PDB file of C-alpha atoms in Angstrom:
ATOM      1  CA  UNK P   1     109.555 156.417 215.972  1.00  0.00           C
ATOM      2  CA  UNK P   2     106.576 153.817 215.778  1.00  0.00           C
ATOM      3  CA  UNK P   3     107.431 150.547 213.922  1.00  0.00           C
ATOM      4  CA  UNK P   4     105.761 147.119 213.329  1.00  0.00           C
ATOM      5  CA  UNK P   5     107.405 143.239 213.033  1.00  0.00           C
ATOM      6  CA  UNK P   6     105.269 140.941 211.464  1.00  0.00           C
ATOM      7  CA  UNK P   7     106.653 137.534 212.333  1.00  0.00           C
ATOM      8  CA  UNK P   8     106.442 135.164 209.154  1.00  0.00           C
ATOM      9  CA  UNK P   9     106.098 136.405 205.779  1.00  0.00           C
ATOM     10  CA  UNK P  10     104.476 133.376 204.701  1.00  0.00           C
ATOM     11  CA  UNK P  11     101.740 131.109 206.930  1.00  0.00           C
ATOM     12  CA  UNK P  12     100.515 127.994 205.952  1.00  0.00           C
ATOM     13  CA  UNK P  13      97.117 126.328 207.629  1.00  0.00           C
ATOM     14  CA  UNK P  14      94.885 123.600 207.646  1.00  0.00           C
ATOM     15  CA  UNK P  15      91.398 124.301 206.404  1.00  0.00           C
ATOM     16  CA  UNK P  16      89.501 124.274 209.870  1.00  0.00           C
ATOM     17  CA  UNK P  17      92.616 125.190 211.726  1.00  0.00           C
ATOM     18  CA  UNK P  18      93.488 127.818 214.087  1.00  0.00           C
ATOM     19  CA  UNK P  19      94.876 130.979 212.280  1.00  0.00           C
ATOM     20  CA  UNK P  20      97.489 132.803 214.040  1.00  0.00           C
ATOM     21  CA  UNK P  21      99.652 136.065 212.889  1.00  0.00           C
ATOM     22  CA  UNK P  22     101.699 137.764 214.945  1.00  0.00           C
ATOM     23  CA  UNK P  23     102.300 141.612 215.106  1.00  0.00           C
ATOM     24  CA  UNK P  24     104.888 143.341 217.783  1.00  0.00           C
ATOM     25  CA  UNK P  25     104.661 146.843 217.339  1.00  0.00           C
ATOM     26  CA  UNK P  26     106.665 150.066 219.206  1.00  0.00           C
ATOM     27  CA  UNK P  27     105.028 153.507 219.352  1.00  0.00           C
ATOM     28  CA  UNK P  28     106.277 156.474 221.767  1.00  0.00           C
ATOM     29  CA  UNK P  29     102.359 156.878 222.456  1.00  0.00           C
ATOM     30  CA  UNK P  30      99.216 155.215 222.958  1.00  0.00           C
ATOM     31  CA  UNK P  31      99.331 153.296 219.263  1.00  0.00           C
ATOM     32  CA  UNK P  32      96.298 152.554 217.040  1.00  0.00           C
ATOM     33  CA  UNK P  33      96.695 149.526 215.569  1.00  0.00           C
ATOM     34  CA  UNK P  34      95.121 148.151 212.581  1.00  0.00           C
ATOM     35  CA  UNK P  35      94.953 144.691 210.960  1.00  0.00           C
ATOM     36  CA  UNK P  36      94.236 145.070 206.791  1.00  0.00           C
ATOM     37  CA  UNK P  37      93.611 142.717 204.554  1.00  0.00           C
ATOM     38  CA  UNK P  38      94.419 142.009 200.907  1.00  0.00           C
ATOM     39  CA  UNK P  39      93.275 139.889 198.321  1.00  0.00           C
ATOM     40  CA  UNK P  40      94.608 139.709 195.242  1.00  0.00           C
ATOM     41  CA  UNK P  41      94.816 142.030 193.133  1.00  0.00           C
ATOM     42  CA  UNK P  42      93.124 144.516 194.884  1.00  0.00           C
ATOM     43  CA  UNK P  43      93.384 147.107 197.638  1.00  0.00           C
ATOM     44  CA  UNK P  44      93.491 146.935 200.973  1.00  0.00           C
ATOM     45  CA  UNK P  45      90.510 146.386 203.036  1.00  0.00           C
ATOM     46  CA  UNK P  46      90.198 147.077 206.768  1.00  0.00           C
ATOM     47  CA  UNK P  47      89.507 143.995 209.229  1.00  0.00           C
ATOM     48  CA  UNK P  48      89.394 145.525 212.355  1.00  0.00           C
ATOM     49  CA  UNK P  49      91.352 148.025 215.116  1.00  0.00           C
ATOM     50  CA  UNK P  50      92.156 148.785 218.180  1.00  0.00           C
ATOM     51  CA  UNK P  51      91.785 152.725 219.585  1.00  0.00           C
ATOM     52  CA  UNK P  52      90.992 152.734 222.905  1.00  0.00           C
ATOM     53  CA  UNK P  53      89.312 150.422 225.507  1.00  0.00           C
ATOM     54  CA  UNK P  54      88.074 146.786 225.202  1.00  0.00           C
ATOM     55  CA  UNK P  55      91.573 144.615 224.189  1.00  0.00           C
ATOM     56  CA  UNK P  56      90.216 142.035 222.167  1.00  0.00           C
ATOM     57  CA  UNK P  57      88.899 143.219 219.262  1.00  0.00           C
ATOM     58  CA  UNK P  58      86.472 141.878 216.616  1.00  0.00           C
ATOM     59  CA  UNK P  59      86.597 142.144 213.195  1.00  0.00           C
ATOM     60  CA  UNK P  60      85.246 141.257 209.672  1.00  0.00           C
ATOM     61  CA  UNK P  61      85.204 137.405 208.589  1.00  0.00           C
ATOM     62  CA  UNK P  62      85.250 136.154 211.828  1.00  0.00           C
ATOM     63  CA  UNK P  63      89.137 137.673 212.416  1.00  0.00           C
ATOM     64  CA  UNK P  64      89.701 139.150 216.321  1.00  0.00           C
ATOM     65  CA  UNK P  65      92.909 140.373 217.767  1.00  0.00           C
ATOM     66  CA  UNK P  66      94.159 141.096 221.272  1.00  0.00           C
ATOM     67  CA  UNK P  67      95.909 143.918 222.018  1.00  0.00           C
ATOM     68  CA  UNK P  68      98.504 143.569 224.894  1.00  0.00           C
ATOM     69  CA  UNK P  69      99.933 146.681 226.213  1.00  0.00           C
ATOM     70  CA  UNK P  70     103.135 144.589 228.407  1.00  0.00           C
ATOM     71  CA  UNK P  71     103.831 142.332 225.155  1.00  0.00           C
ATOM     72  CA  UNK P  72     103.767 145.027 222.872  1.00  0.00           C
ATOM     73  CA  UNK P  73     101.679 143.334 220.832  1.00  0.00           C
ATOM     74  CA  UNK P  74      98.782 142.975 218.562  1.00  0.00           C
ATOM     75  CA  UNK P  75      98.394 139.231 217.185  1.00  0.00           C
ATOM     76  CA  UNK P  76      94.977 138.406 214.907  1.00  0.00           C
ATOM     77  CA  UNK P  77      93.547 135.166 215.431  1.00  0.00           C
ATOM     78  CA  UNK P  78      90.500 133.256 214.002  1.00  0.00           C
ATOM     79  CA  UNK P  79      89.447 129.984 215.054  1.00  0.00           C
ATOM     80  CA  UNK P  80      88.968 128.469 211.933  1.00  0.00           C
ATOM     81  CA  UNK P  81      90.098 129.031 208.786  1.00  0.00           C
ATOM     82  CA  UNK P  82      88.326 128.856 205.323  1.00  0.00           C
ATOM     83  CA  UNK P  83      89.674 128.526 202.138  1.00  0.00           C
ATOM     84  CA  UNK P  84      88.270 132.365 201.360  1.00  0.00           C
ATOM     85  CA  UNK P  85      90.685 133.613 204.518  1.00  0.00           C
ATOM     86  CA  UNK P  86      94.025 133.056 201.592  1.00  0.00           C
ATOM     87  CA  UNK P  87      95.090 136.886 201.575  1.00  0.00           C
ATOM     88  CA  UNK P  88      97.997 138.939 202.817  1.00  0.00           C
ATOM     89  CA  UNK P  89      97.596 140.256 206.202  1.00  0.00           C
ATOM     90  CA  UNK P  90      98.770 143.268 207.074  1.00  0.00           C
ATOM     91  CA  UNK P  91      99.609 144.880 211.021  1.00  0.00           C
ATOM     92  CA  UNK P  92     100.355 148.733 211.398  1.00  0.00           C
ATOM     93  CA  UNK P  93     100.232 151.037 213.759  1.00  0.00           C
ATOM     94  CA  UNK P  94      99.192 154.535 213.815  1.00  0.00           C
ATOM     95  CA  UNK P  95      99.529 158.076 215.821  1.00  0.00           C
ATOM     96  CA  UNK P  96      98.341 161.582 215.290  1.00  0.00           C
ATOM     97  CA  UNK P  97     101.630 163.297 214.363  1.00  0.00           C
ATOM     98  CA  UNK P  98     101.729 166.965 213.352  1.00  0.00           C
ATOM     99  CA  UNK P  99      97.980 167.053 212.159  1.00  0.00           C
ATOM    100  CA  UNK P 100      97.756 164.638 209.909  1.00  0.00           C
ATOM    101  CA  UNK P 101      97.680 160.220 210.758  1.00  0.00           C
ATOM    102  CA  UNK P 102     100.634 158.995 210.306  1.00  0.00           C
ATOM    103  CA  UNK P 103     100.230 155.074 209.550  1.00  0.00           C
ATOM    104  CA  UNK P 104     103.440 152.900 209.664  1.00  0.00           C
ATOM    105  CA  UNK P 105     103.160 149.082 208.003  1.00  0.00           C
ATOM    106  CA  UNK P 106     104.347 145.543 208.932  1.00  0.00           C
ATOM    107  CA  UNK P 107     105.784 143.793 205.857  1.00  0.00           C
ATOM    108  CA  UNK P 108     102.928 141.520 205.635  1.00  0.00           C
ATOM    109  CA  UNK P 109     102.077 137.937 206.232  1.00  0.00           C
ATOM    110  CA  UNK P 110     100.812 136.070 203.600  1.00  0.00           C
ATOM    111  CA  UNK P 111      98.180 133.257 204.449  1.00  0.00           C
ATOM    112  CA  UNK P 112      97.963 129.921 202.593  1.00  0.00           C
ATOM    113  CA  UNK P 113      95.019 127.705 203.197  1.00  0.00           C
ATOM    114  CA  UNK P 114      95.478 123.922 202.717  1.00  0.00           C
ATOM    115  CA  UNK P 115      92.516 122.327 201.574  1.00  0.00           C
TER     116      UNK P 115
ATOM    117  CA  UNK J   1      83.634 151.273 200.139  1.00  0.00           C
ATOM    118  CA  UNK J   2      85.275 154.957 200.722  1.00  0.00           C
ATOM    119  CA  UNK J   3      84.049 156.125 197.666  1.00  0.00           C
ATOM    120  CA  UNK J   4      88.048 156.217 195.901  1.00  0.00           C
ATOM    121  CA  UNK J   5      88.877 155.103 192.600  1.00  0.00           C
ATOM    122  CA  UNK J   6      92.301 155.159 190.570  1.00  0.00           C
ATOM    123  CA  UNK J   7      93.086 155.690 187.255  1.00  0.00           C
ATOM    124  CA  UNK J   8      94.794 154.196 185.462  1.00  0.00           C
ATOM    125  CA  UNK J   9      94.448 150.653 187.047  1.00  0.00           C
ATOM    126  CA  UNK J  10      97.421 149.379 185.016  1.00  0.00           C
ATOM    127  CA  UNK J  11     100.286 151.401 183.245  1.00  0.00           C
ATOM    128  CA  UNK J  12     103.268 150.641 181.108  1.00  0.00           C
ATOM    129  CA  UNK J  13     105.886 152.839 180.278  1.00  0.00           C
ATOM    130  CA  UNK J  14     109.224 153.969 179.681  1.00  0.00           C
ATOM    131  CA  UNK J  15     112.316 154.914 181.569  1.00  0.00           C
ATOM    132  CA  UNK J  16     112.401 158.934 181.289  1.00  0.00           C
ATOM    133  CA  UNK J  17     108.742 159.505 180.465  1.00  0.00           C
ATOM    134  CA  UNK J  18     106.695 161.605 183.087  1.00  0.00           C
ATOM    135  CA  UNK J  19     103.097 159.459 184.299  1.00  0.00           C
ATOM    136  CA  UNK J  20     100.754 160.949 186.597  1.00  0.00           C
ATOM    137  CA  UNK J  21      98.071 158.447 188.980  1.00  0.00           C
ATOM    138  CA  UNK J  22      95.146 159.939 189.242  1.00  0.00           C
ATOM    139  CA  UNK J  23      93.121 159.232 192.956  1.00  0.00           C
ATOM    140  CA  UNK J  24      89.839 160.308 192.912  1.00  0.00           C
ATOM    141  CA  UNK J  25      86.906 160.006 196.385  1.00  0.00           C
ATOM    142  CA  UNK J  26      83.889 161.069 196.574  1.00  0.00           C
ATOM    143  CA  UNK J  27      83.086 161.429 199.908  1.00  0.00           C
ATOM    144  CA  UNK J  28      84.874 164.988 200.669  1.00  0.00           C
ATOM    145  CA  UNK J  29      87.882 163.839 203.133  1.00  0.00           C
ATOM    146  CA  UNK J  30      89.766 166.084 203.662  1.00  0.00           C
ATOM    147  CA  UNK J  31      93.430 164.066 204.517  1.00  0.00           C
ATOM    148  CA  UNK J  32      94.768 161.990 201.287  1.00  0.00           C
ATOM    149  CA  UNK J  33      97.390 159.876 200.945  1.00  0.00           C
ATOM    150  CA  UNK J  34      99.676 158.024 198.240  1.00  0.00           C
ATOM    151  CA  UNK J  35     101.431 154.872 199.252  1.00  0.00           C
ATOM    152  CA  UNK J  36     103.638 152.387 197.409  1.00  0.00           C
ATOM    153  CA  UNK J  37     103.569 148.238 197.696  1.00  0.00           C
ATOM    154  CA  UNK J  38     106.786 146.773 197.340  1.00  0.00           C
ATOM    155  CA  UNK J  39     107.437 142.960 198.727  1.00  0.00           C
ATOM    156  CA  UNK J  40     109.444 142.922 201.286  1.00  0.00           C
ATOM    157  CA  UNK J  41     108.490 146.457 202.664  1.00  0.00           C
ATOM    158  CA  UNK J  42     105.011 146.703 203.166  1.00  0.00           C
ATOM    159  CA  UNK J  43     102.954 150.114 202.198  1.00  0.00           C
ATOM    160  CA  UNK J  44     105.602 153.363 202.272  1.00  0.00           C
ATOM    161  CA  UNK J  45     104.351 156.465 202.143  1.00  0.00           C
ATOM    162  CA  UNK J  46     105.348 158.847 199.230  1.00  0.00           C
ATOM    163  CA  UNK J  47     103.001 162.586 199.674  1.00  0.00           C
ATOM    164  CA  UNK J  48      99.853 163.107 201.937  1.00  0.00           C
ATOM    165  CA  UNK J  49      97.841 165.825 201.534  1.00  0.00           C
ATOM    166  CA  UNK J  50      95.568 168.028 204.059  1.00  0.00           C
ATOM    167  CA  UNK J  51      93.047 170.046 201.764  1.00  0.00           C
ATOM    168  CA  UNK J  52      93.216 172.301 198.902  1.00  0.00           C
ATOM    169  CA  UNK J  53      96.692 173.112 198.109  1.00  0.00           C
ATOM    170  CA  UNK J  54      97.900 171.555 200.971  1.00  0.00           C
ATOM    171  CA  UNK J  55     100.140 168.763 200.418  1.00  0.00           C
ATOM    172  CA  UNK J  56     103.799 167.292 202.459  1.00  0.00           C
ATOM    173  CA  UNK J  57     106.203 164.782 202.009  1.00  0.00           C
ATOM    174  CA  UNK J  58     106.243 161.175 203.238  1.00  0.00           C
ATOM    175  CA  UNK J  59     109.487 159.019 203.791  1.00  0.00           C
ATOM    176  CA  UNK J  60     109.721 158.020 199.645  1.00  0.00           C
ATOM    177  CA  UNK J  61     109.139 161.188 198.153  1.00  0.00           C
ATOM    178  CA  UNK J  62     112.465 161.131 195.780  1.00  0.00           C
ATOM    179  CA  UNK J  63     111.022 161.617 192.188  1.00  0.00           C
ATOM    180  CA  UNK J  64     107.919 162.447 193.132  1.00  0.00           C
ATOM    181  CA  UNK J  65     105.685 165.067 193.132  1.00  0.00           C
ATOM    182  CA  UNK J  66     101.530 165.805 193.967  1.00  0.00           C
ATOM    183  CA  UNK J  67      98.683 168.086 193.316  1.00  0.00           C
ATOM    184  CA  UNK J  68      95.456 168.293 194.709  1.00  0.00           C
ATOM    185  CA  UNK J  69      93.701 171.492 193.066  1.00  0.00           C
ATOM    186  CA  UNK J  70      90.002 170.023 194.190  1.00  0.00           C
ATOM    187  CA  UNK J  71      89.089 168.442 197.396  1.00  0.00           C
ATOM    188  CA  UNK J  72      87.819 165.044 195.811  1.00  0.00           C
ATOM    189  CA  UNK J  73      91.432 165.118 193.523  1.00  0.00           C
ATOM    190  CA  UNK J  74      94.777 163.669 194.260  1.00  0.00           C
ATOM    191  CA  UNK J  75      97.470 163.665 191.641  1.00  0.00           C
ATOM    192  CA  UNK J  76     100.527 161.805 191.851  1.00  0.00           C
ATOM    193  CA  UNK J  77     103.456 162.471 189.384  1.00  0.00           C
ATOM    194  CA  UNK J  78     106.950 160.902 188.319  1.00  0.00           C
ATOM    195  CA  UNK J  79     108.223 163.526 186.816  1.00  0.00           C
ATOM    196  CA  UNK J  80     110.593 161.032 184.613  1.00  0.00           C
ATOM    197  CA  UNK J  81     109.676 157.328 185.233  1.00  0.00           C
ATOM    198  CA  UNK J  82     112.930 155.097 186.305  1.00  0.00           C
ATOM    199  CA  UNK J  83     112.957 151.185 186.597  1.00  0.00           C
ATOM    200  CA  UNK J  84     113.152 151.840 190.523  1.00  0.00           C
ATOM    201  CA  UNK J  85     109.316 153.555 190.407  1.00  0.00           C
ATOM    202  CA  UNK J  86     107.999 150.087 189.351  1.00  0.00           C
ATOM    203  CA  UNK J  87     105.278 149.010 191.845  1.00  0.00           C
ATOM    204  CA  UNK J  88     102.187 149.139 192.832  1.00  0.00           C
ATOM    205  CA  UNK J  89     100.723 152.141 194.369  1.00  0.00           C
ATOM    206  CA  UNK J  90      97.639 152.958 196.306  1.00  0.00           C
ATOM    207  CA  UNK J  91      95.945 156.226 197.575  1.00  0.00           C
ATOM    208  CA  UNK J  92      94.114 156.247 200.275  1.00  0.00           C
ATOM    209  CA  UNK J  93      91.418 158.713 202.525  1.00  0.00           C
ATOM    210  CA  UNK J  94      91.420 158.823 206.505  1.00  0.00           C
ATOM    211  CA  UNK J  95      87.515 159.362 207.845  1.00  0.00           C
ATOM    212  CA  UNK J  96      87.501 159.630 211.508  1.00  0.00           C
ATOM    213  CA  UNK J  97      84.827 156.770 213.317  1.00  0.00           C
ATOM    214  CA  UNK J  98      83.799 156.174 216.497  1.00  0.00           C
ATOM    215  CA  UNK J  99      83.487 157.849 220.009  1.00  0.00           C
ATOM    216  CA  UNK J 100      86.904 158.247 219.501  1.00  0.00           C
ATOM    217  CA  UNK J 101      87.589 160.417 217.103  1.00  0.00           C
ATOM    218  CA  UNK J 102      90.107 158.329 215.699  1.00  0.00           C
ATOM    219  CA  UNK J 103      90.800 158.686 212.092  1.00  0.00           C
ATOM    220  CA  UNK J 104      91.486 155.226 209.684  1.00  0.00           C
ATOM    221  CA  UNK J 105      93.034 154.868 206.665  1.00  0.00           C
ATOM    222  CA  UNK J 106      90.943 153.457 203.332  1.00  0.00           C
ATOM    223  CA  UNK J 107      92.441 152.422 200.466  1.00  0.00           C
ATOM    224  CA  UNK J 108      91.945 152.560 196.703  1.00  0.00           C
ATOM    225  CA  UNK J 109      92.076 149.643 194.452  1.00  0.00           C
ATOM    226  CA  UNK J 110      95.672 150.578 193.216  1.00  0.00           C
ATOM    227  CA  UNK J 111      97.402 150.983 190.437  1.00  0.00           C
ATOM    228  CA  UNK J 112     100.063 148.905 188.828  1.00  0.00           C
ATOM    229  CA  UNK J 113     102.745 150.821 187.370  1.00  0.00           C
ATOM    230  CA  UNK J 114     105.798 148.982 184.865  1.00  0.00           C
ATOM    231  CA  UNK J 115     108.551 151.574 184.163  1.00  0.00           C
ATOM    232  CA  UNK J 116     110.566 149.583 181.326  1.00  0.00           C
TER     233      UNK J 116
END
């Protein structure tokens, strides 16, 4: 069974600061993972993911995450954070199973930006 | 933009009354999905669906049930609304991308449901 820990349900940054948010994930195969994005009030939007491959992956708004196979994880990063990056972020990781994609969630990490 | 809207957006209503969420795309995918948002437990799948007819359980389905008559139609239905169906839920298409192959999961704007 796949499963995903998002460490911190609540991050607070700097404006300007690094953004960090950590994903661990455990699949029985080759994962897909996936970082989404939500903004209030509204659905969630897809900021990048990870198939097969190049490791560090780029997203939307500047986001990029690493996937490491020996860590088990898949942690997003940007290098400097604006006050339009406040969201909920969240990690899953997804397989093929039985024909249709089966997509489990982290909890979700909620981003503050301090001004 | 995957081309998926939901209707309502927002819905009150009372304990023992049946509702039905209405996902609707655009874009012919053949794979849907319904999803609720609770805090604390991420996005939880209630009913997928694989074309016409074609529709199986996820790991909330408990009062719960789905239709999908037309490709570009996804119905989900409480069947009699309880405090415990309060949330927010979200449909959402997978569209396969890339060399590949690999489907990905879009997502409606969601609709907020208060069962009083």
């Amino acid at each position: 069974a796949q499963s995903v820990t998002q460490l911190g349900s609540h991050v607070s940054v700097s404006e300007g600061a690094l953004v960090l948010l950590r994903c661990n994930y455990s699949s029985s195969v080759p994962p897909y993972l996936f970082w989404y994005v939500q903004y209030p009030n509204q659905g969630l939007q897809l900021l990048l993911k990870y198939t097969t491959g190049a490791t560090l992956v780029k997203g939307i708004n500047g986001f990029e995450a690493e996937f490491k196979k020996s860590e088990t994880s898949f942690h997003l990063t940007k290098p400097s954070a604006h006050m339009s990056d406040a969201a909920e972020y969240f990690c899953a990781v997804g397989e093929n199973s039985g024909g249709y994609q089966k997509v489990t969630f982290g909890t979700g990490t909620k981003l503050q930006v301090i001004p | 933009d995957a081309g998926i809207t939901q209707s309502p957006r927002h819905k009150v209503t009372e304990t023992g009354t049946p509702v039905t969420l209405r996902c609707h795309q655009t874009e012919n995918h053949r794979y849907m999905y319904w999803y609720r948002q609770d805090p604390g437990h991420g996005l939880r799948l209630i009913h997928y669906s694989y074309g016409v007819k074609d529709t199986d359980k996820g790991e909330v389905s408990d009062g719960y049930s789905v239709s999908r008559s037309k490709t570009e139609d996804f119905l989900l239905t409480l069947e009699s609304a309880t405090s415990s169906q309060t949330s927010v839920y979200f449909c959402a298409i997978s569209a396969t991308s890339g060399r590949t192959n690999q489907e990905t999961q879009y997502f409606g704007p969601g609709t907020r449901l208060l069962v009083l």
